[in-house]
mmCIF file of C-alpha atoms in Angstrom:
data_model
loop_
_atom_site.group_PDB
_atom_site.id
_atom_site.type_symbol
_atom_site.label_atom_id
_atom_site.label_comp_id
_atom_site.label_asym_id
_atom_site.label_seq_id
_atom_site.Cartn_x
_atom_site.Cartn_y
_atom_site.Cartn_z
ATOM 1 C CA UNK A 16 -46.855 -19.653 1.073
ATOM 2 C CA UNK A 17 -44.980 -22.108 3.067
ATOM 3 C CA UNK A 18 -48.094 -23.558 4.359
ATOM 4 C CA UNK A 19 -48.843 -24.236 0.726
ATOM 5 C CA UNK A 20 -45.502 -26.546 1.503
ATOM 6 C CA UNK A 21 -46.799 -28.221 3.665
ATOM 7 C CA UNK A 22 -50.074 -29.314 3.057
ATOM 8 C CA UNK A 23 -48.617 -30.208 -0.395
ATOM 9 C CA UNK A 24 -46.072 -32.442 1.564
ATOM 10 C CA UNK A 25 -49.400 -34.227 3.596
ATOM 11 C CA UNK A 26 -51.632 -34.078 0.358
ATOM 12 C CA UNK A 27 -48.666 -36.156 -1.377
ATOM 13 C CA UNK A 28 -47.829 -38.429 1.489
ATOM 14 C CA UNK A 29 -51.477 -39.516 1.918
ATOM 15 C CA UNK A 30 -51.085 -39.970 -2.414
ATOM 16 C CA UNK A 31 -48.251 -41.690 -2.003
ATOM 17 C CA UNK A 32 -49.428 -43.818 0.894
ATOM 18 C CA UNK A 33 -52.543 -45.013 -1.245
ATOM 19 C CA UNK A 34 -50.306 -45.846 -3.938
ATOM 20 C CA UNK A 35 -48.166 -48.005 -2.143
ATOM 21 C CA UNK A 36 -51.326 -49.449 -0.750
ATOM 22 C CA UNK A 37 -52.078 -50.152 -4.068
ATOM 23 C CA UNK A 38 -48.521 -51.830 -5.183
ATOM 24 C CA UNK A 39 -49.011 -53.969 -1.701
ATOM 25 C CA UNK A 40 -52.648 -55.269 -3.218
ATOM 26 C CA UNK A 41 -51.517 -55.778 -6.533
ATOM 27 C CA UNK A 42 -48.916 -57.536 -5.342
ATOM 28 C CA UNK A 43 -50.994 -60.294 -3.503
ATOM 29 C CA UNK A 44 -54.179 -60.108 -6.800
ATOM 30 C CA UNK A 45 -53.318 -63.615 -8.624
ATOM 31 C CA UNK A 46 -54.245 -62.428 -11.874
ATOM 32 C CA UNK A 47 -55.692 -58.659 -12.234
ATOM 33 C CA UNK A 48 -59.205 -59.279 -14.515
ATOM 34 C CA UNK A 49 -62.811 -58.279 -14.443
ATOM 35 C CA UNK A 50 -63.905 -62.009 -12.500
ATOM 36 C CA UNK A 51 -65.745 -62.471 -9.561
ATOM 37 C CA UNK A 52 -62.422 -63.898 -8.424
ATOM 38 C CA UNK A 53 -60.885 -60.896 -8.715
ATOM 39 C CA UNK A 54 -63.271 -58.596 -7.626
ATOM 40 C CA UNK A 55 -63.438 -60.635 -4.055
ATOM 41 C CA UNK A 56 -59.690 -60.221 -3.854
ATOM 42 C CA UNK A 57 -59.502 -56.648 -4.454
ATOM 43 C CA UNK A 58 -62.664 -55.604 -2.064
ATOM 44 C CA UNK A 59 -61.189 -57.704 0.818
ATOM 45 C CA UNK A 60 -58.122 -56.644 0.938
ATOM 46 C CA UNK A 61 -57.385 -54.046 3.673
ATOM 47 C CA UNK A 62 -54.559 -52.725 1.781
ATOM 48 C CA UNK A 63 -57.289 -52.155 -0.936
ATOM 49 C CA UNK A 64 -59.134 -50.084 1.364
ATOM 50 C CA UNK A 65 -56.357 -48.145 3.029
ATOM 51 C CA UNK A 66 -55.213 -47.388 -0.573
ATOM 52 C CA UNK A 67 -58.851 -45.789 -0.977
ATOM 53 C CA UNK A 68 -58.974 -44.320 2.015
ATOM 54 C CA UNK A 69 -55.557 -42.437 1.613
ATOM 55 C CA UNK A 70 -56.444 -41.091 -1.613
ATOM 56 C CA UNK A 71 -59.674 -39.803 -0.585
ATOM 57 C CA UNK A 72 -57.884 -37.862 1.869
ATOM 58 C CA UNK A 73 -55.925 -36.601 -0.696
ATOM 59 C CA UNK A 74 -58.644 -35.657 -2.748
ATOM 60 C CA UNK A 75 -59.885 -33.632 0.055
ATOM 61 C CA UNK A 76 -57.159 -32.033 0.748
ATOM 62 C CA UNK A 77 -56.350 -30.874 -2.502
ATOM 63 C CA UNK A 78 -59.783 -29.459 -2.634
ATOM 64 C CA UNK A 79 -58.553 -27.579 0.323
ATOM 65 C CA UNK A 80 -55.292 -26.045 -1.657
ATOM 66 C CA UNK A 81 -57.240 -25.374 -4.812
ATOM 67 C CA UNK A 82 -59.886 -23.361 -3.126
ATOM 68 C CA UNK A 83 -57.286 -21.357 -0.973
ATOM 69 C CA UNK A 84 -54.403 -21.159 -3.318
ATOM 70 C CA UNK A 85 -53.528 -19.763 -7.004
ATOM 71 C CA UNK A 86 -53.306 -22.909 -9.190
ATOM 72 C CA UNK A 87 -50.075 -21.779 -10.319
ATOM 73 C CA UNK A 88 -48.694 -21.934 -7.312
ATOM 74 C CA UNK A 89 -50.719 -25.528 -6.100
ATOM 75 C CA UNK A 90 -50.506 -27.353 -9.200
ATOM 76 C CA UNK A 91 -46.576 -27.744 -9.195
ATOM 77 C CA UNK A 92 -46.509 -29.006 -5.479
ATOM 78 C CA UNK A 93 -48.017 -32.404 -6.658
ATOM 79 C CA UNK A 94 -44.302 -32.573 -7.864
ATOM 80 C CA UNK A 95 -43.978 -33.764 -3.917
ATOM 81 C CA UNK A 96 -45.238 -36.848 -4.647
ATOM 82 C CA UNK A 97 -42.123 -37.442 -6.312
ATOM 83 C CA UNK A 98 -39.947 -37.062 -3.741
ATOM 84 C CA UNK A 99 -41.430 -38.679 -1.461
ATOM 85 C CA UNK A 100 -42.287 -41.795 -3.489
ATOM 86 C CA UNK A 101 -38.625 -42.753 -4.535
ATOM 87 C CA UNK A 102 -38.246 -42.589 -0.660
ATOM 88 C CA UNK A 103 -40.977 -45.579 -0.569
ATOM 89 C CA UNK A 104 -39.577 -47.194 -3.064
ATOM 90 C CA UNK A 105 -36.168 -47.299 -1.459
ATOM 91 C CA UNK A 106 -37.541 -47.897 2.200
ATOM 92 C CA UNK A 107 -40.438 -50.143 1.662
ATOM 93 C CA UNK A 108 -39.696 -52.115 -1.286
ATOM 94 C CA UNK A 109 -36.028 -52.191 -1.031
ATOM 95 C CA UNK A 110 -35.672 -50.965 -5.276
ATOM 96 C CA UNK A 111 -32.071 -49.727 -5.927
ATOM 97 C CA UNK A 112 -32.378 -45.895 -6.376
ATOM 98 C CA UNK A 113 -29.289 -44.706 -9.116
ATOM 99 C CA UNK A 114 -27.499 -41.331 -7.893
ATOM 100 C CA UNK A 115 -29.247 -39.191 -10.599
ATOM 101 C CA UNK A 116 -32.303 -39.737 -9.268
ATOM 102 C CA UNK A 117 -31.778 -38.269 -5.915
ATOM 103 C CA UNK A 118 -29.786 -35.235 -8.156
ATOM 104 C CA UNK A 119 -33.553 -34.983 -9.691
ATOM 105 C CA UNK A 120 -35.409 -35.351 -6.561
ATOM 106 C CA UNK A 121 -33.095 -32.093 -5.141
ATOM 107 C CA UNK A 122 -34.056 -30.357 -8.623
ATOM 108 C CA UNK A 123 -37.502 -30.907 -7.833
ATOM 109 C CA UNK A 124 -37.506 -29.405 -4.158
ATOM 110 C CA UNK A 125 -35.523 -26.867 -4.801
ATOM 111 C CA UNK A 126 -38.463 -25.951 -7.827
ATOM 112 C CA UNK A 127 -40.776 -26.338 -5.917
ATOM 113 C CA UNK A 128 -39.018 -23.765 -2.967
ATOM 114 C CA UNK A 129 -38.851 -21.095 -6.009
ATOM 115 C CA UNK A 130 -42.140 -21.434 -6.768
ATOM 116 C CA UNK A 131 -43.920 -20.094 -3.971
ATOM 117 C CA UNK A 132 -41.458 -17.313 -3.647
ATOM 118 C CA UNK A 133 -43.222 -13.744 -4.274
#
């Protein structure tokens, strides 16, 4: 079951990766509404498309873990992608992370080690 570990931690860094993608376009998008305007902006932006492409990965992957895992034991991995994004938003857009967070983001690995005990 650690292998379910780590191709949770990979399946949530490439979801995690796509979101801050995402944060990076939205970011730069002057005013976020159905316009041509918009629409431009979005589709030609290569953060835009890294964001897609790192979620499609995702997807794929997690196609992967539900076909070859029980869903009991897949499902609570996502919880990964918790962990690692307060480490993005720390490291990459500099937010001030409070102390019980990281007490949470322990909880959460620890959970997620007990989970795919036997």
């Amino acid at each position: 079951m650690y292998k379910l570990i780590l191709l949770s931690i990979v399946q949530s860094g490439l979801l995690v990766a796509g979101q801050m993608f995402l944060k990076f376009t939205m970011n730069k998008i002057d005013k976020l509404a159905f316009t041509w305007h918009c629409i431009k902006q979005l589709f030609t932006d290569i953060n835009f498309l890294l964001c897609g492409l790192c979620m499609g990965g995702a997807s794929v992957l997690w196609f992967y873990i539900l076909k070859n895992y029980p869903f009991s034991a897949a499902y609570p991995m996502i919880s990964f992608s918790y962990v690692l994004g307060l480490v993005v938003a720390g490291l990459v857009f500099h937010e001030h992370i409070p102390a019980v967070r990281y007490v949470g983001v322990a909880l959460i690995i620890i959970g997620a080690i007990l989970i795919v005990q036997k």
